[in-house]
PDB file of C-alpha atoms in Angstrom:
ATOM      1  CA  UNK A 189      64.425  53.757 -45.573  1.00  0.00           C
ATOM      2  CA  UNK A 190      64.254  56.660 -48.015  1.00  0.00           C
ATOM      3  CA  UNK A 191      66.313  59.823 -47.512  1.00  0.00           C
ATOM      4  CA  UNK A 192      63.398  61.954 -46.295  1.00  0.00           C
ATOM      5  CA  UNK A 193      62.288  59.254 -43.867  1.00  0.00           C
ATOM      6  CA  UNK A 194      65.847  58.861 -42.565  1.00  0.00           C
ATOM      7  CA  UNK A 195      66.119  62.624 -42.025  1.00  0.00           C
ATOM      8  CA  UNK A 196      62.835  62.646 -40.093  1.00  0.00           C
ATOM      9  CA  UNK A 197      64.037  59.726 -37.979  1.00  0.00           C
ATOM     10  CA  UNK A 198      67.328  61.473 -37.194  1.00  0.00           C
ATOM     11  CA  UNK A 199      65.475  64.689 -36.329  1.00  0.00           C
ATOM     12  CA  UNK A 200      63.167  62.678 -34.046  1.00  0.00           C
ATOM     13  CA  UNK A 201      66.211  61.168 -32.309  1.00  0.00           C
ATOM     14  CA  UNK A 202      67.635  64.638 -31.730  1.00  0.00           C
ATOM     15  CA  UNK A 203      64.332  65.839 -30.262  1.00  0.00           C
ATOM     16  CA  UNK A 204      64.090  62.799 -27.972  1.00  0.00           C
ATOM     17  CA  UNK A 205      67.677  63.397 -26.848  1.00  0.00           C
ATOM     18  CA  UNK A 206      66.664  66.951 -25.926  1.00  0.00           C
ATOM     19  CA  UNK A 207      63.696  65.532 -23.987  1.00  0.00           C
ATOM     20  CA  UNK A 208      66.049  63.201 -22.086  1.00  0.00           C
ATOM     21  CA  UNK A 209      68.278  66.182 -21.231  1.00  0.00           C
ATOM     22  CA  UNK A 210      65.271  68.195 -20.043  1.00  0.00           C
ATOM     23  CA  UNK A 211      64.089  65.291 -17.883  1.00  0.00           C
ATOM     24  CA  UNK A 212      67.609  64.931 -16.524  1.00  0.00           C
ATOM     25  CA  UNK A 213      67.393  68.528 -15.341  1.00  0.00           C
ATOM     26  CA  UNK A 214      64.013  67.635 -13.856  1.00  0.00           C
ATOM     27  CA  UNK A 215      65.726  65.515 -11.181  1.00  0.00           C
ATOM     28  CA  UNK A 216      67.360  68.670  -9.814  1.00  0.00           C
ATOM     29  CA  UNK A 217      64.220  70.793 -10.311  1.00  0.00           C
ATOM     30  CA  UNK A 218      62.085  68.164  -8.592  1.00  0.00           C
ATOM     31  CA  UNK A 219      64.427  68.089  -5.608  1.00  0.00           C
ATOM     32  CA  UNK A 220      64.124  71.870  -5.314  1.00  0.00           C
ATOM     33  CA  UNK A 221      60.328  71.819  -5.687  1.00  0.00           C
ATOM     34  CA  UNK A 222      59.982  69.196  -2.947  1.00  0.00           C
ATOM     35  CA  UNK A 223      61.538  71.666  -0.510  1.00  0.00           C
ATOM     36  CA  UNK A 224      58.353  73.745  -0.690  1.00  0.00           C
ATOM     37  CA  UNK A 225      55.534  71.424  -1.793  1.00  0.00           C
ATOM     38  CA  UNK A 226      54.323  67.840  -1.255  1.00  0.00           C
ATOM     39  CA  UNK A 227      54.555  65.492  -4.281  1.00  0.00           C
ATOM     40  CA  UNK A 228      50.810  65.486  -5.092  1.00  0.00           C
ATOM     41  CA  UNK A 229      50.701  69.282  -5.120  1.00  0.00           C
ATOM     42  CA  UNK A 230      53.637  69.342  -7.543  1.00  0.00           C
ATOM     43  CA  UNK A 231      51.710  67.048  -9.895  1.00  0.00           C
ATOM     44  CA  UNK A 232      48.672  69.337  -9.739  1.00  0.00           C
ATOM     45  CA  UNK A 233      50.723  72.388 -10.692  1.00  0.00           C
ATOM     46  CA  UNK A 234      52.702  70.490 -13.350  1.00  0.00           C
ATOM     47  CA  UNK A 235      49.762  69.129 -15.279  1.00  0.00           C
ATOM     48  CA  UNK A 236      47.122  71.800 -14.705  1.00  0.00           C
ATOM     49  CA  UNK A 237      49.665  74.513 -15.492  1.00  0.00           C
ATOM     50  CA  UNK A 238      50.811  72.725 -18.641  1.00  0.00           C
ATOM     51  CA  UNK A 239      47.207  72.197 -19.762  1.00  0.00           C
ATOM     52  CA  UNK A 240      46.551  75.918 -19.321  1.00  0.00           C
ATOM     53  CA  UNK A 241      49.618  76.818 -21.405  1.00  0.00           C
ATOM     54  CA  UNK A 242      48.654  74.513 -24.272  1.00  0.00           C
ATOM     55  CA  UNK A 243      45.014  75.566 -24.019  1.00  0.00           C
ATOM     56  CA  UNK A 244      45.961  79.187 -24.625  1.00  0.00           C
ATOM     57  CA  UNK A 245      48.561  78.572 -27.344  1.00  0.00           C
ATOM     58  CA  UNK A 246      46.669  75.921 -29.332  1.00  0.00           C
ATOM     59  CA  UNK A 247      43.043  76.886 -28.616  1.00  0.00           C
ATOM     60  CA  UNK A 248      41.897  76.688 -32.263  1.00  0.00           C
ATOM     61  CA  UNK A 249      43.432  73.256 -32.827  1.00  0.00           C
ATOM     62  CA  UNK A 250      42.020  71.947 -29.556  1.00  0.00           C
ATOM     63  CA  UNK A 251      38.520  73.154 -30.491  1.00  0.00           C
ATOM     64  CA  UNK A 252      38.593  70.801 -33.493  1.00  0.00           C
ATOM     65  CA  UNK A 253      39.325  67.697 -31.388  1.00  0.00           C
ATOM     66  CA  UNK A 254      36.899  64.820 -31.734  1.00  0.00           C
ATOM     67  CA  UNK A 255      35.791  62.316 -29.120  1.00  0.00           C
ATOM     68  CA  UNK A 256      38.405  59.742 -30.123  1.00  0.00           C
ATOM     69  CA  UNK A 257      41.272  62.209 -29.665  1.00  0.00           C
ATOM     70  CA  UNK A 258      39.953  63.254 -26.262  1.00  0.00           C
ATOM     71  CA  UNK A 259      39.635  59.607 -25.232  1.00  0.00           C
ATOM     72  CA  UNK A 260      43.199  58.790 -26.323  1.00  0.00           C
ATOM     73  CA  UNK A 261      44.666  61.836 -24.575  1.00  0.00           C
ATOM     74  CA  UNK A 262      42.804  61.087 -21.358  1.00  0.00           C
ATOM     75  CA  UNK A 263      44.044  57.481 -21.406  1.00  0.00           C
ATOM     76  CA  UNK A 264      47.653  58.679 -21.719  1.00  0.00           C
ATOM     77  CA  UNK A 265      47.075  61.172 -18.909  1.00  0.00           C
ATOM     78  CA  UNK A 266      45.606  58.518 -16.619  1.00  0.00           C
ATOM     79  CA  UNK A 267      48.613  56.268 -17.259  1.00  0.00           C
ATOM     80  CA  UNK A 268      50.977  59.151 -16.601  1.00  0.00           C
ATOM     81  CA  UNK A 269      49.348  60.063 -13.305  1.00  0.00           C
ATOM     82  CA  UNK A 270      49.121  56.442 -12.173  1.00  0.00           C
ATOM     83  CA  UNK A 271      52.761  55.785 -13.039  1.00  0.00           C
ATOM     84  CA  UNK A 272      54.043  58.858 -11.217  1.00  0.00           C
ATOM     85  CA  UNK A 273      51.957  58.117  -8.138  1.00  0.00           C
ATOM     86  CA  UNK A 274      53.276  54.544  -7.998  1.00  0.00           C
ATOM     87  CA  UNK A 275      56.800  55.888  -8.408  1.00  0.00           C
ATOM     88  CA  UNK A 276      56.420  58.399  -5.570  1.00  0.00           C
ATOM     89  CA  UNK A 277      54.888  55.876  -3.183  1.00  0.00           C
ATOM     90  CA  UNK A 278      57.624  53.365  -4.025  1.00  0.00           C
ATOM     91  CA  UNK A 279      60.307  55.953  -3.327  1.00  0.00           C
ATOM     92  CA  UNK A 280      59.244  55.969   0.325  1.00  0.00           C
ATOM     93  CA  UNK A 281      60.323  52.325   0.600  1.00  0.00           C
ATOM     94  CA  UNK A 282      63.562  52.238  -1.399  1.00  0.00           C
ATOM     95  CA  UNK A 283      66.535  54.470  -2.166  1.00  0.00           C
ATOM     96  CA  UNK A 284      66.540  57.038  -4.957  1.00  0.00           C
ATOM     97  CA  UNK A 285      69.639  55.416  -6.498  1.00  0.00           C
ATOM     98  CA  UNK A 286      67.991  51.989  -6.671  1.00  0.00           C
ATOM     99  CA  UNK A 287      64.770  53.468  -8.000  1.00  0.00           C
ATOM    100  CA  UNK A 288      66.527  55.327 -10.800  1.00  0.00           C
ATOM    101  CA  UNK A 289      67.963  51.983 -11.934  1.00  0.00           C
ATOM    102  CA  UNK A 290      64.776  49.946 -11.507  1.00  0.00           C
ATOM    103  CA  UNK A 291      62.610  52.632 -13.136  1.00  0.00           C
ATOM    104  CA  UNK A 292      64.803  52.455 -16.231  1.00  0.00           C
ATOM    105  CA  UNK A 293      63.739  48.851 -16.794  1.00  0.00           C
ATOM    106  CA  UNK A 294      61.063  50.327 -19.079  1.00  0.00           C
ATOM    107  CA  UNK A 295      63.843  49.981 -21.667  1.00  0.00           C
ATOM    108  CA  UNK A 296      63.394  46.208 -21.381  1.00  0.00           C
ATOM    109  CA  UNK A 297      59.611  46.252 -20.979  1.00  0.00           C
ATOM    110  CA  UNK A 298      58.883  48.483 -23.983  1.00  0.00           C
ATOM    111  CA  UNK A 299      59.748  46.020 -26.812  1.00  0.00           C
ATOM    112  CA  UNK A 300      57.618  43.372 -25.090  1.00  0.00           C
ATOM    113  CA  UNK A 301      54.767  45.818 -24.498  1.00  0.00           C
ATOM    114  CA  UNK A 302      54.926  46.897 -28.147  1.00  0.00           C
ATOM    115  CA  UNK A 303      54.710  43.237 -29.144  1.00  0.00           C
ATOM    116  CA  UNK A 304      51.554  42.763 -27.062  1.00  0.00           C
ATOM    117  CA  UNK A 305      49.835  46.006 -28.058  1.00  0.00           C
ATOM    118  CA  UNK A 306      50.918  46.489 -31.684  1.00  0.00           C
ATOM    119  CA  UNK A 307      51.866  42.919 -32.694  1.00  0.00           C
ATOM    120  CA  UNK A 308      55.363  44.080 -33.719  1.00  0.00           C
ATOM    121  CA  UNK A 309      57.718  41.326 -32.586  1.00  0.00           C
ATOM    122  CA  UNK A 310      60.952  42.538 -30.904  1.00  0.00           C
ATOM    123  CA  UNK A 311      64.170  41.650 -32.686  1.00  0.00           C
ATOM    124  CA  UNK A 312      67.387  40.234 -31.253  1.00  0.00           C
ATOM    125  CA  UNK A 313      68.869  43.683 -31.841  1.00  0.00           C
ATOM    126  CA  UNK A 314      66.155  45.237 -29.625  1.00  0.00           C
ATOM    127  CA  UNK A 315      67.047  42.759 -26.883  1.00  0.00           C
ATOM    128  CA  UNK A 316      70.776  43.440 -27.122  1.00  0.00           C
ATOM    129  CA  UNK A 317      70.232  47.203 -27.108  1.00  0.00           C
ATOM    130  CA  UNK A 318      67.914  47.028 -24.089  1.00  0.00           C
ATOM    131  CA  UNK A 319      70.360  44.804 -22.195  1.00  0.00           C
ATOM    132  CA  UNK A 320      73.291  47.162 -22.834  1.00  0.00           C
ATOM    133  CA  UNK A 321      71.234  50.180 -21.752  1.00  0.00           C
ATOM    134  CA  UNK A 322      69.853  48.623 -18.577  1.00  0.00           C
ATOM    135  CA  UNK A 323      73.310  47.391 -17.487  1.00  0.00           C
ATOM    136  CA  UNK A 324      74.621  50.893 -18.152  1.00  0.00           C
ATOM    137  CA  UNK A 325      71.923  52.512 -16.036  1.00  0.00           C
ATOM    138  CA  UNK A 326      72.750  49.967 -13.332  1.00  0.00           C
ATOM    139  CA  UNK A 327      76.393  51.069 -13.285  1.00  0.00           C
ATOM    140  CA  UNK A 328      75.258  54.684 -13.020  1.00  0.00           C
ATOM    141  CA  UNK A 329      72.684  54.183 -10.270  1.00  0.00           C
ATOM    142  CA  UNK A 330      73.556  51.219  -8.057  1.00  0.00           C
ATOM    143  CA  UNK A 331      76.069  50.937  -5.262  1.00  0.00           C
ATOM    144  CA  UNK A 332      77.364  47.814  -3.540  1.00  0.00           C
ATOM    145  CA  UNK A 333      74.185  47.369  -1.442  1.00  0.00           C
ATOM    146  CA  UNK A 334      71.763  45.373  -3.611  1.00  0.00           C
ATOM    147  CA  UNK A 335      69.240  44.245  -0.977  1.00  0.00           C
ATOM    148  CA  UNK A 336      65.584  44.035  -2.035  1.00  0.00           C
ATOM    149  CA  UNK A 337      63.290  46.621  -0.426  1.00  0.00           C
ATOM    150  CA  UNK A 338      59.512  46.894  -0.467  1.00  0.00           C
ATOM    151  CA  UNK A 339      59.576  49.745  -2.976  1.00  0.00           C
ATOM    152  CA  UNK A 340      61.579  47.771  -5.531  1.00  0.00           C
ATOM    153  CA  UNK A 341      58.743  45.657  -7.000  1.00  0.00           C
ATOM    154  CA  UNK A 342      56.479  48.727  -6.908  1.00  0.00           C
ATOM    155  CA  UNK A 343      59.029  50.618  -9.003  1.00  0.00           C
ATOM    156  CA  UNK A 344      58.961  47.793 -11.530  1.00  0.00           C
ATOM    157  CA  UNK A 345      55.200  48.395 -11.689  1.00  0.00           C
ATOM    158  CA  UNK A 346      55.877  52.028 -12.581  1.00  0.00           C
ATOM    159  CA  UNK A 347      58.266  50.915 -15.340  1.00  0.00           C
ATOM    160  CA  UNK A 348      55.615  48.648 -16.826  1.00  0.00           C
ATOM    161  CA  UNK A 349      53.030  51.451 -16.786  1.00  0.00           C
ATOM    162  CA  UNK A 350      55.490  53.861 -18.416  1.00  0.00           C
ATOM    163  CA  UNK A 351      56.326  51.320 -21.139  1.00  0.00           C
ATOM    164  CA  UNK A 352      52.609  51.062 -21.977  1.00  0.00           C
ATOM    165  CA  UNK A 353      52.401  54.856 -22.165  1.00  0.00           C
ATOM    166  CA  UNK A 354      55.402  55.021 -24.520  1.00  0.00           C
ATOM    167  CA  UNK A 355      53.893  52.437 -26.877  1.00  0.00           C
ATOM    168  CA  UNK A 356      50.444  54.058 -26.915  1.00  0.00           C
ATOM    169  CA  UNK A 357      51.940  57.527 -27.376  1.00  0.00           C
ATOM    170  CA  UNK A 358      53.772  56.307 -30.468  1.00  0.00           C
ATOM    171  CA  UNK A 359      50.594  54.714 -31.814  1.00  0.00           C
ATOM    172  CA  UNK A 360      48.320  57.700 -31.203  1.00  0.00           C
ATOM    173  CA  UNK A 361      50.859  60.346 -32.286  1.00  0.00           C
ATOM    174  CA  UNK A 362      51.005  58.791 -35.760  1.00  0.00           C
ATOM    175  CA  UNK A 363      47.235  59.138 -36.111  1.00  0.00           C
ATOM    176  CA  UNK A 364      46.418  62.342 -34.218  1.00  0.00           C
ATOM    177  CA  UNK A 365      47.685  65.879 -33.611  1.00  0.00           C
ATOM    178  CA  UNK A 366      50.403  65.298 -30.962  1.00  0.00           C
ATOM    179  CA  UNK A 367      50.012  68.741 -29.373  1.00  0.00           C
ATOM    180  CA  UNK A 368      46.256  68.455 -28.946  1.00  0.00           C
ATOM    181  CA  UNK A 369      46.809  64.935 -27.669  1.00  0.00           C
ATOM    182  CA  UNK A 370      49.215  66.356 -25.060  1.00  0.00           C
ATOM    183  CA  UNK A 371      46.600  68.919 -23.964  1.00  0.00           C
ATOM    184  CA  UNK A 372      44.031  66.269 -23.071  1.00  0.00           C
ATOM    185  CA  UNK A 373      46.803  64.160 -21.550  1.00  0.00           C
ATOM    186  CA  UNK A 374      47.653  67.040 -19.201  1.00  0.00           C
ATOM    187  CA  UNK A 375      43.986  67.690 -18.434  1.00  0.00           C
ATOM    188  CA  UNK A 376      43.370  64.090 -17.360  1.00  0.00           C
ATOM    189  CA  UNK A 377      46.559  63.840 -15.306  1.00  0.00           C
ATOM    190  CA  UNK A 378      45.872  67.230 -13.693  1.00  0.00           C
ATOM    191  CA  UNK A 379      42.282  66.320 -12.806  1.00  0.00           C
ATOM    192  CA  UNK A 380      43.386  63.056 -11.180  1.00  0.00           C
ATOM    193  CA  UNK A 381      46.189  64.830  -9.312  1.00  0.00           C
ATOM    194  CA  UNK A 382      43.750  67.500  -8.075  1.00  0.00           C
ATOM    195  CA  UNK A 383      41.366  64.802  -6.833  1.00  0.00           C
ATOM    196  CA  UNK A 384      44.236  63.101  -4.995  1.00  0.00           C
ATOM    197  CA  UNK A 385      45.278  66.430  -3.477  1.00  0.00           C
ATOM    198  CA  UNK A 386      41.744  67.022  -2.171  1.00  0.00           C
ATOM    199  CA  UNK A 387      41.500  63.525  -0.700  1.00  0.00           C
ATOM    200  CA  UNK A 388      44.897  63.762   1.008  1.00  0.00           C
ATOM    201  CA  UNK A 389      44.486  67.402   2.054  1.00  0.00           C
ATOM    202  CA  UNK A 390      47.806  68.381   0.468  1.00  0.00           C
ATOM    203  CA  UNK A 391      49.202  71.854   1.166  1.00  0.00           C
ATOM    204  CA  UNK A 392      49.088  73.808  -2.117  1.00  0.00           C
ATOM    205  CA  UNK A 393      51.065  76.863  -0.964  1.00  0.00           C
ATOM    206  CA  UNK A 394      54.612  76.853  -2.351  1.00  0.00           C
ATOM    207  CA  UNK A 395      57.193  78.184   0.101  1.00  0.00           C
ATOM    208  CA  UNK A 396      60.654  79.390  -0.874  1.00  0.00           C
ATOM    209  CA  UNK A 397      62.112  80.963  -4.003  1.00  0.00           C
ATOM    210  CA  UNK A 398      64.180  77.889  -4.923  1.00  0.00           C
ATOM    211  CA  UNK A 399      61.095  75.667  -4.684  1.00  0.00           C
ATOM    212  CA  UNK A 400      59.154  78.085  -6.884  1.00  0.00           C
ATOM    213  CA  UNK A 401      61.976  78.066  -9.438  1.00  0.00           C
ATOM    214  CA  UNK A 402      62.075  74.268  -9.483  1.00  0.00           C
ATOM    215  CA  UNK A 403      58.299  74.148  -9.898  1.00  0.00           C
ATOM    216  CA  UNK A 404      58.417  76.629 -12.795  1.00  0.00           C
ATOM    217  CA  UNK A 405      60.949  74.416 -14.584  1.00  0.00           C
ATOM    218  CA  UNK A 406      58.756  71.353 -14.052  1.00  0.00           C
ATOM    219  CA  UNK A 407      55.670  73.104 -15.422  1.00  0.00           C
ATOM    220  CA  UNK A 408      57.050  75.018 -18.405  1.00  0.00           C
ATOM    221  CA  UNK A 409      60.067  72.930 -19.468  1.00  0.00           C
ATOM    222  CA  UNK A 410      59.843  69.436 -17.995  1.00  0.00           C
ATOM    223  CA  UNK A 411      56.135  68.942 -18.741  1.00  0.00           C
ATOM    224  CA  UNK A 412      54.615  71.402 -21.241  1.00  0.00           C
ATOM    225  CA  UNK A 413      57.622  71.543 -23.567  1.00  0.00           C
ATOM    226  CA  UNK A 414      59.177  68.089 -23.105  1.00  0.00           C
ATOM    227  CA  UNK A 415      56.014  66.010 -23.443  1.00  0.00           C
ATOM    228  CA  UNK A 416      54.878  67.949 -26.516  1.00  0.00           C
ATOM    229  CA  UNK A 417      58.294  67.285 -28.063  1.00  0.00           C
ATOM    230  CA  UNK A 418      58.082  63.598 -27.121  1.00  0.00           C
ATOM    231  CA  UNK A 419      54.609  63.180 -28.615  1.00  0.00           C
ATOM    232  CA  UNK A 420      55.697  64.879 -31.834  1.00  0.00           C
ATOM    233  CA  UNK A 421      58.963  62.941 -32.191  1.00  0.00           C
ATOM    234  CA  UNK A 422      57.304  59.580 -31.638  1.00  0.00           C
ATOM    235  CA  UNK A 423      55.542  59.957 -34.979  1.00  0.00           C
ATOM    236  CA  UNK A 424      58.822  59.029 -36.658  1.00  0.00           C
ATOM    237  CA  UNK A 425      60.512  56.413 -34.483  1.00  0.00           C
ATOM    238  CA  UNK A 426      59.591  53.132 -32.872  1.00  0.00           C
ATOM    239  CA  UNK A 427      58.717  52.694 -29.214  1.00  0.00           C
ATOM    240  CA  UNK A 428      61.716  50.556 -28.239  1.00  0.00           C
ATOM    241  CA  UNK A 429      64.128  53.119 -29.704  1.00  0.00           C
ATOM    242  CA  UNK A 430      62.273  55.941 -27.938  1.00  0.00           C
ATOM    243  CA  UNK A 431      62.713  54.138 -24.612  1.00  0.00           C
ATOM    244  CA  UNK A 432      66.454  53.755 -25.186  1.00  0.00           C
ATOM    245  CA  UNK A 433      67.012  57.445 -25.881  1.00  0.00           C
ATOM    246  CA  UNK A 434      64.801  58.556 -22.988  1.00  0.00           C
ATOM    247  CA  UNK A 435      66.800  56.295 -20.638  1.00  0.00           C
ATOM    248  CA  UNK A 436      69.627  58.810 -21.106  1.00  0.00           C
ATOM    249  CA  UNK A 437      67.749  61.005 -18.627  1.00  0.00           C
ATOM    250  CA  UNK A 438      69.659  59.154 -15.886  1.00  0.00           C
ATOM    251  CA  UNK A 439      72.951  60.151 -17.516  1.00  0.00           C
ATOM    252  CA  UNK A 440      71.879  63.771 -17.909  1.00  0.00           C
ATOM    253  CA  UNK A 441      70.487  63.749 -14.371  1.00  0.00           C
ATOM    254  CA  UNK A 442      73.862  62.765 -13.015  1.00  0.00           C
ATOM    255  CA  UNK A 443      75.667  65.350 -15.169  1.00  0.00           C
ATOM    256  CA  UNK A 444      73.410  68.145 -13.920  1.00  0.00           C
ATOM    257  CA  UNK A 445      73.803  66.940 -10.327  1.00  0.00           C
ATOM    258  CA  UNK A 446      77.568  66.873 -10.801  1.00  0.00           C
ATOM    259  CA  UNK A 447      77.566  70.442 -12.081  1.00  0.00           C
ATOM    260  CA  UNK A 448      75.197  71.833  -9.447  1.00  0.00           C
ATOM    261  CA  UNK A 449      75.938  69.673  -6.394  1.00  0.00           C
ATOM    262  CA  UNK A 450      79.579  68.846  -7.239  1.00  0.00           C
ATOM    263  CA  UNK A 451      79.021  65.091  -7.305  1.00  0.00           C
ATOM    264  CA  UNK A 452      82.076  63.139  -8.473  1.00  0.00           C
ATOM    265  CA  UNK A 453      82.292  61.383 -11.864  1.00  0.00           C
ATOM    266  CA  UNK A 454      83.693  57.911 -11.176  1.00  0.00           C
ATOM    267  CA  UNK A 455      84.902  55.285 -13.644  1.00  0.00           C
ATOM    268  CA  UNK A 456      81.746  53.277 -12.907  1.00  0.00           C
ATOM    269  CA  UNK A 457      79.546  56.234 -13.903  1.00  0.00           C
ATOM    270  CA  UNK A 458      81.494  56.804 -17.120  1.00  0.00           C
ATOM    271  CA  UNK A 459      81.260  53.089 -18.010  1.00  0.00           C
ATOM    272  CA  UNK A 460      77.502  53.154 -17.386  1.00  0.00           C
ATOM    273  CA  UNK A 461      76.998  56.134 -19.680  1.00  0.00           C
ATOM    274  CA  UNK A 462      79.065  54.446 -22.397  1.00  0.00           C
ATOM    275  CA  UNK A 463      76.898  51.311 -22.175  1.00  0.00           C
ATOM    276  CA  UNK A 464      73.675  53.320 -22.498  1.00  0.00           C
ATOM    277  CA  UNK A 465      75.075  55.057 -25.574  1.00  0.00           C
ATOM    278  CA  UNK A 466      76.127  51.664 -26.938  1.00  0.00           C
ATOM    279  CA  UNK A 467      72.554  50.441 -26.547  1.00  0.00           C
ATOM    280  CA  UNK A 468      71.260  53.346 -28.603  1.00  0.00           C
ATOM    281  CA  UNK A 469      73.855  52.755 -31.315  1.00  0.00           C
ATOM    282  CA  UNK A 470      72.974  49.047 -31.430  1.00  0.00           C
ATOM    283  CA  UNK A 471      69.310  49.936 -31.901  1.00  0.00           C
ATOM    284  CA  UNK A 472      70.240  52.047 -34.948  1.00  0.00           C
ATOM    285  CA  UNK A 473      72.037  49.237 -36.791  1.00  0.00           C
ATOM    286  CA  UNK A 474      70.492  48.421 -40.191  1.00  0.00           C
ATOM    287  CA  UNK A 475      67.504  46.120 -39.796  1.00  0.00           C
ATOM    288  CA  UNK A 476      65.755  43.678 -42.090  1.00  0.00           C
ATOM    289  CA  UNK A 477      62.902  45.167 -44.071  1.00  0.00           C
ATOM    290  CA  UNK A 478      60.327  43.109 -42.198  1.00  0.00           C
ATOM    291  CA  UNK A 479      61.535  44.411 -38.862  1.00  0.00           C
ATOM    292  CA  UNK A 480      61.573  48.079 -39.794  1.00  0.00           C
ATOM    293  CA  UNK A 481      57.863  48.659 -40.367  1.00  0.00           C
ATOM    294  CA  UNK A 482      57.250  50.024 -36.891  1.00  0.00           C
ATOM    295  CA  UNK A 483      59.704  52.862 -37.466  1.00  0.00           C
ATOM    296  CA  UNK A 484      57.851  54.234 -40.486  1.00  0.00           C
ATOM    297  CA  UNK A 485      55.088  56.832 -40.213  1.00  0.00           C
ATOM    298  CA  UNK A 486      51.648  55.448 -40.900  1.00  0.00           C
TER     299      UNK A 486
END
């Protein structure tokens, strides 16, 4: 990898790390928002609000979008909405701690999904990195009660959907304007969320200042900013590595919860975070030339 390409890859890693931190804060913001709104209403505000922001800021670039770009963005948005809906329904039938672990299995699914969709075969290093990360997330999220609940296999479905979205985002972001792509992604997800809100008769009135603050974070920071950063960064890194860095959201989520809700940092939590970091470091070990093609911009 040439110096300029390495610098872009390192910058992309830093951006994805920021995205993971933002999403970690989203656990706290989401908990606050749920105090004043049902889940479907939150999705409507998140995606429609983010689409409005990008529509105003990048109006000229959006006006130049062709049919292919619109189609790709809408596909990503449909996957995003479907994944989040599956996740929310599953949460009704399992614990949040177990779901945060099971949802992170996208780290394992992503190399396999990339193999199916882009024909890039995962390496032994990808497998070792994914294993270290998923065990680490398990230490962070699970307690001694490991019984299977109805929401557990549904959460695995969410992880599979999210892995597909990660792979396709990386593919499309190399070809298309990532910010315009994000706009149509938000439009599609927002339209589907609005349809679901109408069908379910969801209350759209947000009650409480803390809920409004949490919602504002989800719209402006967690969605509009974070997903634009993710789409842009994925131009310069491969999907499996993206999944590993984004899995740090569970670590950041715990850190923010510890700071705000005074949750204790146990040895098990610290070990889990170390394993996730180890997975990311493993994924950055020098690779054979034939295995590095996916990481290069096309």
